[in-house]
Short mmCIF file of C-alpha atoms in Angstrom, two decimals:
data_model
loop_
_atom_site.label_atom_id
_atom_site.label_comp_id
_atom_site.label_asym_id
_atom_site.label_seq_id
_atom_site.Cartn_x
_atom_site.Cartn_y
_atom_site.Cartn_z
CA MET C 23 -13.57 35.95 24.83
CA SER C 24 -11.91 37.54 27.76
CA ASP C 25 -12.22 36.75 31.46
CA ALA C 26 -14.64 39.70 31.74
CA ALA C 27 -17.25 37.60 29.87
CA THR C 28 -16.87 34.82 32.28
CA ASP C 29 -17.26 37.04 35.31
CA LEU C 30 -20.76 37.98 33.97
CA ALA C 31 -21.70 34.41 33.23
CA PRO C 32 -25.30 33.41 34.31
CA ALA C 33 -26.67 29.87 33.94
CA PRO C 34 -26.29 28.19 30.52
CA VAL C 35 -29.02 29.28 27.92
CA LYS C 36 -29.66 26.91 25.06
CA ILE C 37 -30.37 28.91 21.84
CA GLY C 38 -31.27 27.30 18.61
CA PHE C 39 -31.82 28.38 15.06
CA LEU C 40 -33.70 26.44 12.46
CA ILE C 41 -31.50 26.22 9.38
CA TYR C 42 -33.04 24.91 6.17
CA PRO C 43 -32.30 24.93 2.48
CA MET C 44 -32.23 28.38 0.98
CA VAL C 45 -32.63 30.18 4.26
CA THR C 46 -31.87 33.74 4.11
CA ALA C 47 -28.57 33.46 5.93
CA LEU C 48 -28.46 36.92 7.60
CA ASP C 49 -31.84 36.42 9.16
CA ALA C 50 -30.26 33.68 11.32
CA LEU C 51 -26.58 34.38 11.43
CA GLY C 52 -27.01 38.15 12.33
CA PRO C 53 -28.86 37.43 15.61
CA ALA C 54 -26.81 34.34 16.14
CA GLN C 55 -23.67 36.44 16.18
CA ILE C 56 -25.13 38.66 18.90
CA LEU C 57 -26.71 35.94 20.95
CA SER C 58 -23.64 33.54 20.81
CA ALA C 59 -21.80 36.31 22.81
CA VAL C 60 -24.37 36.27 25.52
CA PRO C 61 -22.68 34.72 28.55
CA GLY C 62 -23.72 31.11 29.00
CA ALA C 63 -25.00 30.88 25.42
CA GLN C 64 -25.00 27.40 23.99
CA MET C 65 -25.74 27.55 20.29
CA HIS C 66 -27.59 25.01 18.21
CA TYR C 67 -28.05 25.19 14.47
CA ILE C 68 -30.74 22.62 13.60
CA TRP C 69 -32.09 20.78 10.52
CA LYS C 70 -33.61 17.42 9.70
CA GLU C 71 -30.16 15.92 9.14
CA LYS C 72 -26.64 17.07 9.62
CA ALA C 73 -25.52 17.13 6.07
CA PRO C 74 -24.47 20.65 4.82
CA VAL C 75 -27.33 23.05 4.23
CA ALA C 76 -27.36 25.54 1.38
CA SER C 77 -27.95 29.13 2.39
CA ASP C 78 -29.16 31.67 -0.12
CA SER C 79 -25.80 33.40 -0.18
CA GLY C 80 -23.68 30.88 -2.00
CA TYR C 81 -22.27 28.72 0.87
CA THR C 82 -23.43 25.84 2.96
CA ILE C 83 -23.41 25.58 6.70
CA ASN C 84 -23.27 22.49 8.91
CA PRO C 85 -26.12 21.90 11.37
CA THR C 86 -24.84 21.10 14.75
CA HIS C 87 -28.03 19.21 15.74
CA ASP C 88 -30.85 17.40 13.95
CA PHE C 89 -34.50 17.09 15.11
CA ASP C 90 -33.70 13.94 17.03
CA ASP C 91 -30.74 14.99 19.10
CA CYS C 92 -31.67 18.69 19.68
CA PRO C 93 -32.28 19.18 23.35
CA GLN C 94 -35.14 21.33 24.66
CA LEU C 95 -34.14 24.88 23.95
CA ASP C 96 -34.58 27.93 25.94
CA VAL C 97 -34.82 29.99 22.79
CA ILE C 98 -36.00 28.68 19.36
CA CYS C 99 -35.58 31.13 16.51
CA VAL C 100 -36.92 30.57 12.97
CA PRO C 101 -35.30 32.64 10.21
CA GLY C 102 -36.98 33.51 6.90
CA GLY C 103 -36.02 32.89 3.34
CA PHE C 104 -37.28 31.93 -0.08
CA GLY C 105 -36.76 28.21 0.82
CA GLN C 106 -39.38 28.54 3.56
CA VAL C 107 -42.21 27.95 1.13
CA ASP C 108 -41.16 24.34 0.74
CA ILE C 109 -41.50 23.62 4.51
CA MET C 110 -44.55 25.67 5.42
CA ASN C 111 -46.51 22.35 5.17
CA ASP C 112 -43.76 19.84 6.27
CA GLU C 113 -45.07 17.98 9.21
CA ALA C 114 -41.63 16.96 10.46
CA VAL C 115 -40.62 20.72 10.67
CA LEU C 116 -43.88 21.81 12.13
CA GLY C 117 -43.91 19.06 14.77
CA PHE C 118 -40.31 19.94 15.76
CA LEU C 119 -41.34 23.57 16.26
CA ARG C 120 -44.57 22.75 18.14
CA THR C 121 -42.60 20.44 20.51
CA GLN C 122 -39.89 23.03 21.10
CA GLY C 123 -42.41 25.89 21.32
CA GLN C 124 -44.29 24.05 24.18
CA ASP C 125 -41.51 24.57 26.75
CA ALA C 126 -39.14 27.10 25.25
CA LYS C 127 -38.80 30.20 27.34
CA TYR C 128 -38.76 32.39 24.06
CA VAL C 129 -40.43 31.36 20.84
CA THR C 130 -39.08 33.74 18.12
CA ALA C 131 -38.68 34.51 14.43
CA VAL C 132 -36.89 36.98 12.11
CA CYS C 133 -38.36 38.01 8.74
CA THR C 134 -40.87 35.58 7.15
CA GLY C 135 -39.85 33.05 9.81
CA SER C 136 -42.90 34.26 11.78
CA LEU C 137 -45.12 32.65 9.12
CA LEU C 138 -43.62 29.31 9.86
CA LEU C 139 -44.25 29.76 13.55
CA GLY C 140 -47.78 30.65 12.67
CA ALA C 141 -48.04 27.51 10.37
CA ALA C 142 -47.00 25.44 13.42
CA GLY C 143 -49.81 27.10 15.44
CA LEU C 144 -47.39 28.98 17.67
CA LEU C 145 -48.77 32.41 16.91
CA ASP C 146 -52.46 31.78 17.26
CA GLY C 147 -53.77 34.87 19.03
CA TYR C 148 -50.37 36.59 19.24
CA GLU C 149 -49.21 39.85 17.85
CA ALA C 150 -46.23 39.38 15.41
CA SER C 151 -44.02 41.22 12.93
CA CYS C 152 -42.63 40.04 9.55
CA HIS C 153 -40.72 41.26 6.54
CA TRP C 154 -42.81 44.27 5.10
CA ALA C 155 -43.64 42.43 1.96
CA TRP C 156 -45.15 39.49 3.74
CA HIS C 157 -46.44 41.33 6.71
CA GLU C 158 -50.14 41.01 6.00
CA GLN C 159 -49.73 37.27 5.57
CA LEU C 160 -49.55 36.84 9.23
CA ALA C 161 -53.21 37.00 9.41
CA LEU C 162 -53.39 34.01 7.16
CA VAL C 163 -51.80 31.80 9.90
CA GLY C 164 -53.61 32.93 12.97
CA ALA C 165 -51.35 35.82 14.07
CA THR C 166 -52.21 39.52 14.56
CA PRO C 167 -50.00 41.49 12.23
CA LYS C 168 -48.25 44.39 14.18
CA GLN C 169 -45.81 46.78 12.57
CA GLY C 170 -42.45 46.84 14.35
CA ARG C 171 -38.82 46.22 13.92
CA VAL C 172 -39.08 43.90 16.96
CA VAL C 173 -42.56 42.91 18.33
CA ARG C 174 -42.97 41.18 21.62
CA ASP C 175 -46.22 39.47 22.93
CA ARG C 176 -45.76 37.50 26.08
CA ASN C 177 -42.89 35.01 25.28
CA ARG C 178 -43.12 35.47 21.46
CA MET C 179 -40.56 37.82 19.98
CA THR C 180 -40.59 38.44 16.21
CA GLY C 181 -38.57 40.73 14.01
CA GLY C 182 -39.05 42.57 10.67
CA GLY C 183 -37.21 41.79 7.44
CA VAL C 184 -33.66 40.28 7.36
CA THR C 185 -31.53 43.19 8.97
CA ALA C 186 -34.09 43.50 11.77
CA GLY C 187 -32.49 40.43 13.05
CA ILE C 188 -29.64 42.64 14.60
CA ASP C 189 -32.14 44.68 16.53
CA PHE C 190 -33.98 41.53 17.48
CA GLY C 191 -30.82 39.92 18.63
CA LEU C 192 -29.81 42.82 20.93
CA THR C 193 -33.42 43.08 22.25
CA LEU C 194 -33.40 39.48 23.08
CA ALA C 195 -29.92 39.68 24.67
CA ALA C 196 -31.26 42.32 27.05
CA GLU C 197 -34.05 39.91 28.01
CA LEU C 198 -31.70 37.04 28.65
CA ALA C 199 -28.74 38.75 30.30
CA GLY C 200 -29.80 42.16 31.09
CA GLU C 201 -29.53 45.68 29.57
CA ASP C 202 -25.96 46.20 30.60
CA VAL C 203 -24.80 43.08 28.71
CA ALA C 204 -26.87 44.09 25.64
CA LYS C 205 -25.33 47.54 25.62
CA LEU C 206 -21.86 45.87 25.99
CA LEU C 207 -22.68 43.79 22.95
CA GLN C 208 -24.08 46.74 20.89
CA LEU C 209 -20.75 48.62 21.42
CA SER C 210 -18.57 45.63 20.97
CA PHE C 211 -20.15 44.76 17.68
CA GLU C 212 -20.05 48.53 16.74
CA TYR C 213 -23.68 48.73 16.07
CA ASP C 214 -23.91 52.37 15.16
CA PRO C 215 -25.66 51.97 11.79
CA GLN C 216 -25.28 54.43 9.06
CA PRO C 217 -27.35 53.23 6.03
CA PRO C 218 -25.88 54.66 2.89
CA PHE C 219 -29.33 55.57 1.52
CA VAL C 220 -32.71 56.62 2.69
CA GLY C 221 -35.46 54.09 2.13
CA GLY C 222 -34.96 50.86 4.11
CA HIS C 223 -38.72 50.68 4.68
CA PRO C 224 -41.67 51.18 2.45
CA THR C 225 -42.73 54.23 4.54
CA LYS C 226 -39.47 55.89 3.50
CA ALA C 227 -38.65 54.52 0.08
CA ASP C 228 -39.26 56.35 -3.20
CA PRO C 229 -42.12 54.91 -5.37
CA ALA C 230 -39.67 53.66 -8.01
CA THR C 231 -37.54 51.66 -5.59
CA LEU C 232 -40.66 50.27 -3.83
CA GLU C 233 -42.12 49.05 -7.17
CA LEU C 234 -38.78 47.48 -8.10
CA SER C 235 -38.58 45.72 -4.72
CA ARG C 236 -42.15 44.48 -4.95
CA ALA C 237 -41.31 43.08 -8.40
CA PHE C 238 -38.11 41.53 -7.08
CA MET C 239 -40.03 39.66 -4.34
CA ALA C 240 -43.42 39.02 -6.20
CA ASP C 241 -42.88 35.37 -6.83
CA GLY C 242 -41.90 34.67 -3.26
CA VAL C 243 -44.74 36.54 -1.83
CA ALA C 244 -47.28 34.84 -4.08
CA SER C 245 -46.03 31.38 -3.34
CA MET C 246 -45.84 31.99 0.36
CA ALA C 247 -49.45 33.08 0.40
CA GLU C 248 -50.53 29.89 -1.08
CA ALA C 249 -48.44 27.84 1.38
CA ALA C 250 -49.71 29.96 4.34
CA LYS C 251 -53.33 29.26 3.24
CA GLN C 252 -52.71 25.55 3.01
CA ALA C 253 -51.01 25.42 6.44
CA GLN C 254 -54.03 27.27 7.96
CA ALA C 255 -56.37 24.76 6.33
CA ASN C 256 -54.43 21.90 7.72
CA LYS C 257 -54.47 23.52 11.28
CA ASP C 258 -58.27 23.96 11.06
CA LYS C 259 -58.70 20.36 9.84
CA ALA C 260 -56.56 19.04 12.76
CA ARG C 261 -58.52 21.15 15.25
CA ALA C 262 -61.79 19.93 13.83
CA ALA C 263 -60.65 16.34 14.07
CA ALA C 264 -59.64 16.82 17.71
CA GLU C 265 -62.94 18.04 18.66
CA MET T 22 -34.93 35.71 -7.43
CA SER T 23 -37.55 37.11 -9.77
CA ASP T 24 -37.25 38.17 -13.43
CA ALA T 25 -36.82 41.74 -12.28
CA ALA T 26 -33.38 40.91 -11.05
CA THR T 27 -32.34 39.36 -14.33
CA ASP T 28 -33.44 42.45 -16.34
CA LEU T 29 -30.87 44.44 -14.33
CA ALA T 30 -28.07 41.93 -14.74
CA PRO T 31 -24.71 43.29 -15.78
CA ALA T 32 -21.59 41.19 -16.52
CA PRO T 33 -20.69 38.56 -13.88
CA VAL T 34 -18.84 39.94 -10.90
CA LYS T 35 -16.57 37.58 -8.85
CA ILE T 36 -16.85 38.30 -5.19
CA GLY T 37 -14.71 36.52 -2.57
CA PHE T 38 -14.63 36.39 1.18
CA LEU T 39 -11.69 34.94 3.13
CA ILE T 40 -13.09 32.56 5.72
CA TYR T 41 -10.70 31.39 8.40
CA PRO T 42 -10.94 29.66 11.82
CA MET T 43 -12.65 31.76 14.41
CA VAL T 44 -13.61 34.51 11.92
CA THR T 45 -16.31 36.84 13.26
CA ALA T 46 -19.05 35.37 11.12
CA LEU T 47 -21.18 38.53 10.72
CA ASP T 48 -18.17 40.47 9.39
CA ALA T 49 -18.28 38.22 6.38
CA LEU T 50 -21.91 36.95 6.14
CA GLY T 51 -23.58 40.36 6.51
CA PRO T 52 -22.10 41.92 3.44
CA ALA T 53 -22.00 38.56 1.67
CA GLN T 54 -25.83 38.53 2.02
CA ILE T 55 -26.07 41.92 0.37
CA LEU T 56 -23.42 41.40 -2.28
CA SER T 57 -24.69 37.89 -3.25
CA ALA T 58 -28.02 39.63 -4.42
CA VAL T 59 -26.13 42.01 -6.75
CA PRO T 60 -27.04 40.87 -10.28
CA GLY T 61 -24.25 38.96 -11.78
CA ALA T 62 -22.60 38.10 -8.40
CA GLN T 63 -20.60 34.90 -8.20
CA MET T 64 -19.72 34.21 -4.58
CA HIS T 65 -16.55 32.59 -3.36
CA TYR T 66 -15.84 31.60 0.17
CA ILE T 67 -12.18 30.88 0.45
CA TRP T 68 -9.64 29.15 2.81
CA LYS T 69 -6.54 27.07 2.57
CA GLU T 70 -8.51 23.96 2.28
CA LYS T 71 -12.15 22.97 1.83
CA ALA T 72 -12.69 21.25 5.19
CA PRO T 73 -15.38 22.90 7.37
CA VAL T 74 -14.09 26.15 9.00
CA ALA T 75 -15.34 27.04 12.52
CA SER T 76 -16.77 30.49 12.81
CA ASP T 77 -16.89 32.21 16.28
CA SER T 78 -20.74 31.79 16.44
CA GLY T 79 -20.87 28.04 17.13
CA TYR T 80 -21.20 26.62 13.54
CA THR T 81 -18.84 25.68 10.71
CA ILE T 82 -19.18 26.77 7.08
CA ASN T 83 -17.85 25.09 4.09
CA PRO T 84 -15.50 27.00 1.86
CA THR T 85 -16.36 26.90 -1.82
CA HIS T 86 -12.77 27.47 -2.96
CA ASP T 87 -9.21 27.01 -1.70
CA PHE T 88 -6.16 29.14 -2.43
CA ASP T 89 -5.34 26.90 -5.38
CA ASP T 90 -8.61 26.86 -7.27
CA CYS T 91 -9.92 30.39 -6.44
CA PRO T 92 -9.95 32.47 -9.62
CA GLN T 93 -8.96 36.05 -9.85
CA LEU T 94 -11.58 37.93 -8.06
CA ASP T 95 -13.09 41.26 -8.87
CA VAL T 96 -13.72 41.87 -5.15
CA ILE T 97 -11.68 40.51 -2.35
CA CYS T 98 -13.00 41.05 1.24
CA VAL T 99 -11.27 40.18 4.46
CA PRO T 100 -13.43 39.90 7.54
CA GLY T 101 -12.10 40.27 11.04
CA GLY T 102 -12.19 38.08 14.11
CA PHE T 103 -10.30 36.97 17.09
CA GLY T 104 -8.83 34.06 15.01
CA GLN T 105 -7.16 36.67 12.74
CA VAL T 106 -4.15 37.00 15.15
CA ASP T 107 -3.09 33.46 14.10
CA ILE T 108 -2.79 34.32 10.40
CA MET T 109 -1.36 37.89 10.61
CA ASN T 110 1.98 36.28 9.85
CA ASP T 111 0.93 33.35 7.74
CA GLU T 112 2.73 33.59 4.47
CA ALA T 113 0.23 31.43 2.65
CA VAL T 114 -2.59 33.70 3.56
CA LEU T 115 -0.64 36.87 2.90
CA GLY T 116 0.59 35.60 -0.36
CA PHE T 117 -2.91 34.84 -1.50
CA LEU T 118 -4.17 38.22 -0.57
CA ARG T 119 -1.18 39.95 -2.37
CA THR T 120 -1.86 38.06 -5.56
CA GLN T 121 -5.53 38.76 -5.56
CA GLY T 122 -4.99 42.30 -4.47
CA GLN T 123 -2.78 43.06 -7.55
CA ASP T 124 -5.63 42.75 -10.03
CA ALA T 125 -8.86 42.86 -7.98
CA LYS T 126 -11.01 45.82 -8.89
CA TYR T 127 -11.74 46.28 -5.13
CA VAL T 128 -9.66 45.27 -2.19
CA THR T 129 -11.74 45.43 0.89
CA ALA T 130 -12.15 44.49 4.49
CA VAL T 131 -14.61 44.71 7.42
CA CYS T 132 -13.67 45.16 11.04
CA THR T 133 -10.08 44.08 11.94
CA GLY T 134 -9.77 42.42 8.50
CA SER T 135 -8.10 45.72 7.26
CA LEU T 136 -5.20 44.88 9.59
CA LEU T 137 -4.69 41.71 7.61
CA LEU T 138 -4.84 43.64 4.37
CA GLY T 139 -2.13 45.92 5.91
CA ALA T 140 -0.11 42.89 6.92
CA ALA T 141 -0.18 41.83 3.26
CA GLY T 142 1.10 45.35 2.27
CA LEU T 143 -2.27 46.15 0.58
CA LEU T 144 -2.80 49.30 2.60
CA ASP T 145 0.58 50.97 2.46
CA GLY T 146 -0.17 54.65 1.97
CA TYR T 147 -3.97 54.10 2.01
CA GLU T 148 -6.58 55.57 4.35
CA ALA T 149 -8.62 52.84 6.03
CA SER T 150 -11.09 52.07 8.82
CA CYS T 151 -11.24 49.26 11.33
CA HIS T 152 -13.12 48.20 14.44
CA TRP T 153 -12.90 51.04 16.92
CA ALA T 154 -10.91 49.08 19.54
CA TRP T 155 -8.26 48.16 16.94
CA HIS T 156 -8.46 51.31 14.88
CA GLU T 157 -5.15 52.96 15.79
CA GLN T 158 -3.36 49.65 14.99
CA LEU T 159 -3.91 50.53 11.23
CA ALA T 160 -0.74 52.73 11.65
CA LEU T 161 1.25 49.63 12.69
CA VAL T 162 0.82 48.02 9.41
CA GLY T 163 1.39 51.01 7.04
CA ALA T 164 -2.26 52.34 6.67
CA THR T 165 -3.50 55.81 7.61
CA PRO T 166 -6.23 55.33 10.22
CA LYS T 167 -9.43 57.28 9.20
CA GLN T 168 -12.53 57.32 11.21
CA GLY T 169 -15.56 56.10 9.22
CA ARG T 170 -18.25 53.50 9.02
CA VAL T 171 -17.04 52.90 5.45
CA VAL T 172 -13.81 54.44 4.23
CA ARG T 173 -12.80 54.50 0.59
CA ASP T 174 -9.41 55.35 -0.86
CA ARG T 175 -9.07 54.65 -4.52
CA ASN T 176 -10.00 50.93 -4.96
CA ARG T 177 -9.64 50.15 -1.25
CA MET T 178 -12.87 50.03 0.80
CA THR T 179 -12.81 49.20 4.49
CA GLY T 180 -15.51 49.16 7.12
CA GLY T 181 -15.75 49.71 10.83
CA GLY T 182 -16.43 46.96 13.26
CA VAL T 183 -18.71 43.90 12.70
CA THR T 184 -22.10 45.41 11.94
CA ALA T 185 -20.48 48.10 9.71
CA GLY T 186 -20.35 45.28 7.19
CA ILE T 187 -23.93 45.86 6.22
CA ASP T 188 -23.33 49.54 5.37
CA PHE T 189 -20.10 48.48 3.57
CA GLY T 190 -22.01 45.89 1.56
CA LEU T 191 -24.57 48.40 0.44
CA THR T 192 -21.96 51.06 -0.42
CA LEU T 193 -20.01 48.53 -2.49
CA ALA T 194 -23.20 47.23 -4.16
CA ALA T 195 -23.75 50.83 -5.34
CA GLU T 196 -20.24 50.81 -6.79
CA LEU T 197 -20.72 47.57 -8.48
CA ALA T 198 -24.29 47.89 -9.75
CA GLY T 199 -25.39 51.43 -9.39
CA GLU T 200 -27.30 53.31 -6.71
CA ASP T 201 -30.69 52.09 -7.83
CA VAL T 202 -29.74 48.50 -7.26
CA ALA T 203 -28.24 49.34 -3.84
CA LYS T 204 -31.41 51.18 -2.84
CA LEU T 205 -33.46 48.22 -4.00
CA LEU T 206 -31.39 45.87 -1.89
CA GLN T 207 -31.60 48.16 1.16
CA LEU T 208 -35.40 48.08 0.95
CA SER T 209 -35.54 44.46 0.15
CA PHE T 210 -33.34 43.56 3.12
CA GLU T 211 -35.45 46.06 5.16
CA TYR T 212 -32.38 47.89 6.34
CA ASP T 213 -34.11 50.57 8.46
CA PRO T 214 -32.10 49.99 11.65
CA GLN T 215 -33.39 50.85 15.01
CA PRO T 216 -30.72 49.98 17.64
CA PRO T 217 -32.45 49.22 20.90
CA PHE T 218 -29.94 51.26 22.85
CA VAL T 219 -27.83 54.39 22.43
CA GLY T 220 -24.07 53.74 22.43
CA GLY T 221 -22.98 51.58 19.47
CA HIS T 222 -19.80 53.70 19.16
CA PRO T 223 -17.30 54.90 21.81
CA THR T 224 -18.35 58.56 21.02
CA LYS T 225 -21.89 57.71 22.12
CA ALA T 226 -21.38 55.02 24.73
CA ASP T 227 -21.56 55.62 28.43
CA PRO T 228 -18.23 55.30 30.41
CA ALA T 229 -19.24 52.11 32.21
CA THR T 230 -20.27 50.25 29.01
CA LEU T 231 -17.12 51.50 27.27
CA GLU T 232 -14.91 50.23 30.16
CA LEU T 233 -16.73 46.85 30.03
CA SER T 234 -16.27 46.61 26.32
CA ARG T 235 -12.57 47.44 26.40
CA ALA T 236 -12.11 44.70 29.02
CA PHE T 237 -14.14 42.29 26.92
CA MET T 238 -11.76 42.76 24.03
CA ALA T 239 -8.35 43.47 25.86
CA ASP T 240 -6.76 40.21 25.13
CA GLY T 241 -7.67 40.34 21.49
CA VAL T 242 -6.45 43.92 21.11
CA ALA T 243 -3.09 43.19 22.82
CA SER T 244 -2.35 40.04 20.82
CA MET T 245 -3.29 41.70 17.57
CA ALA T 246 -0.85 44.57 18.30
CA GLU T 247 1.92 42.11 18.72
CA ALA T 248 0.98 40.30 15.47
CA ALA T 249 0.72 43.57 13.63
CA LYS T 250 4.23 44.69 14.64
CA GLN T 251 5.69 41.37 13.69
CA ALA T 252 3.95 41.66 10.24
CA GLN T 253 5.26 45.07 9.74
CA ALA T 254 8.85 43.96 10.67
CA ASN T 255 8.56 41.12 8.20
CA LYS T 256 7.32 43.55 5.50
CA ASP T 257 10.35 45.84 6.18
CA LYS T 258 12.82 42.99 6.11
CA ALA T 259 11.39 41.79 2.71
CA ARG T 260 11.56 45.33 1.36
CA ALA T 261 15.21 45.70 2.54
CA ALA T 262 16.13 42.39 1.00
CA ALA T 263 14.63 43.40 -2.25
CA GLU T 264 16.61 46.64 -2.44
#
């Protein structure tokens, strides 16, 4: 942007988002908007191949990197989405995350993305958050479910559902570049939210809306539970084989 | 998603976002995430041609429609961004918006996008909002600046800066599909914001952060003012020629 940003620039920081078919776009692109403005940010949008990837919002985006040419990242972030069920037991994806997770400074997720981190074994013994409707499934993949819009445990940082990615992005920006920069970004992106309705969380929603929302997501919740159990079984099997 | 969504489905609603080089991605993709979940939504991402368009966040997205094959939309939405300066006086873009604006049910914008609507003559005599740093420039293009996270004047609906697009999207979802659906979406996207810092609006920010943010955007604000004045001069000239 302006020279003011350059004046603040610290060392380069490699930030990467996994982008897969039917990802919930905002899970990734909300925090990516914030984090791409962190001085020194080098953004990576990663999938198996560089062909356009369909988001859940009716457009495709083009990965900048594939699993082979993606460098070691400082920050790896896994967004959620209905398409995630199909990769919960995909060894190519899990292997990529495990490799990155070994040396990344921050291993992160938004929404149900934390379940994929768990499937890769990256949340074993860590506290984590998740979209409210899938939150308890964290226990299925070795994580300790903890309520929170943004939950941090050592170098793991995980956000709640979808729009929590904005809060997550600003919180991580403060870690990466300091609180002054994060406050600058919060003001520059005019993050002064005024939700038009009460009820953005089950603790605040009226019963009818909650019931409707559960029905809206029921299939996705059920299929993710199955995939999570399978992923954990595979982890247990690999661990037993290694012993 | 699930059958519950289908049960609520009204008639199809054609929703389109203008996507241009160096668009502020979240301006568009935040509300697009919300609106794409409105039952009956048919999403359109539109630019002059269908080649990949670079966002400001380090990735490209692929337009689904160009100016020639985009149907008449029910909702046209213009996002903001630093790249907008370059199209404030682009007759192909302004002509497309004018044509769509004539019959669209809702003519909308997020962030500085309202200045482009104004350049196209679509806010003459209308109240509108804009990103706080560009807000007063609305007067340069014939609109009446009005403070507000989401401002509605007849069938015009405009949002404040960047993250205001989420509030805008939910407000518009309520218009399109009713308040019950909008509340369902607010809960399903877990929109229960918890900004990590105070100060997402100039009225709440500390002086040092405000000064830094103004410096951060100074070049963009100055160049947009020039472009807006030129656009208004062109409108005046066209009007005089028509008389």
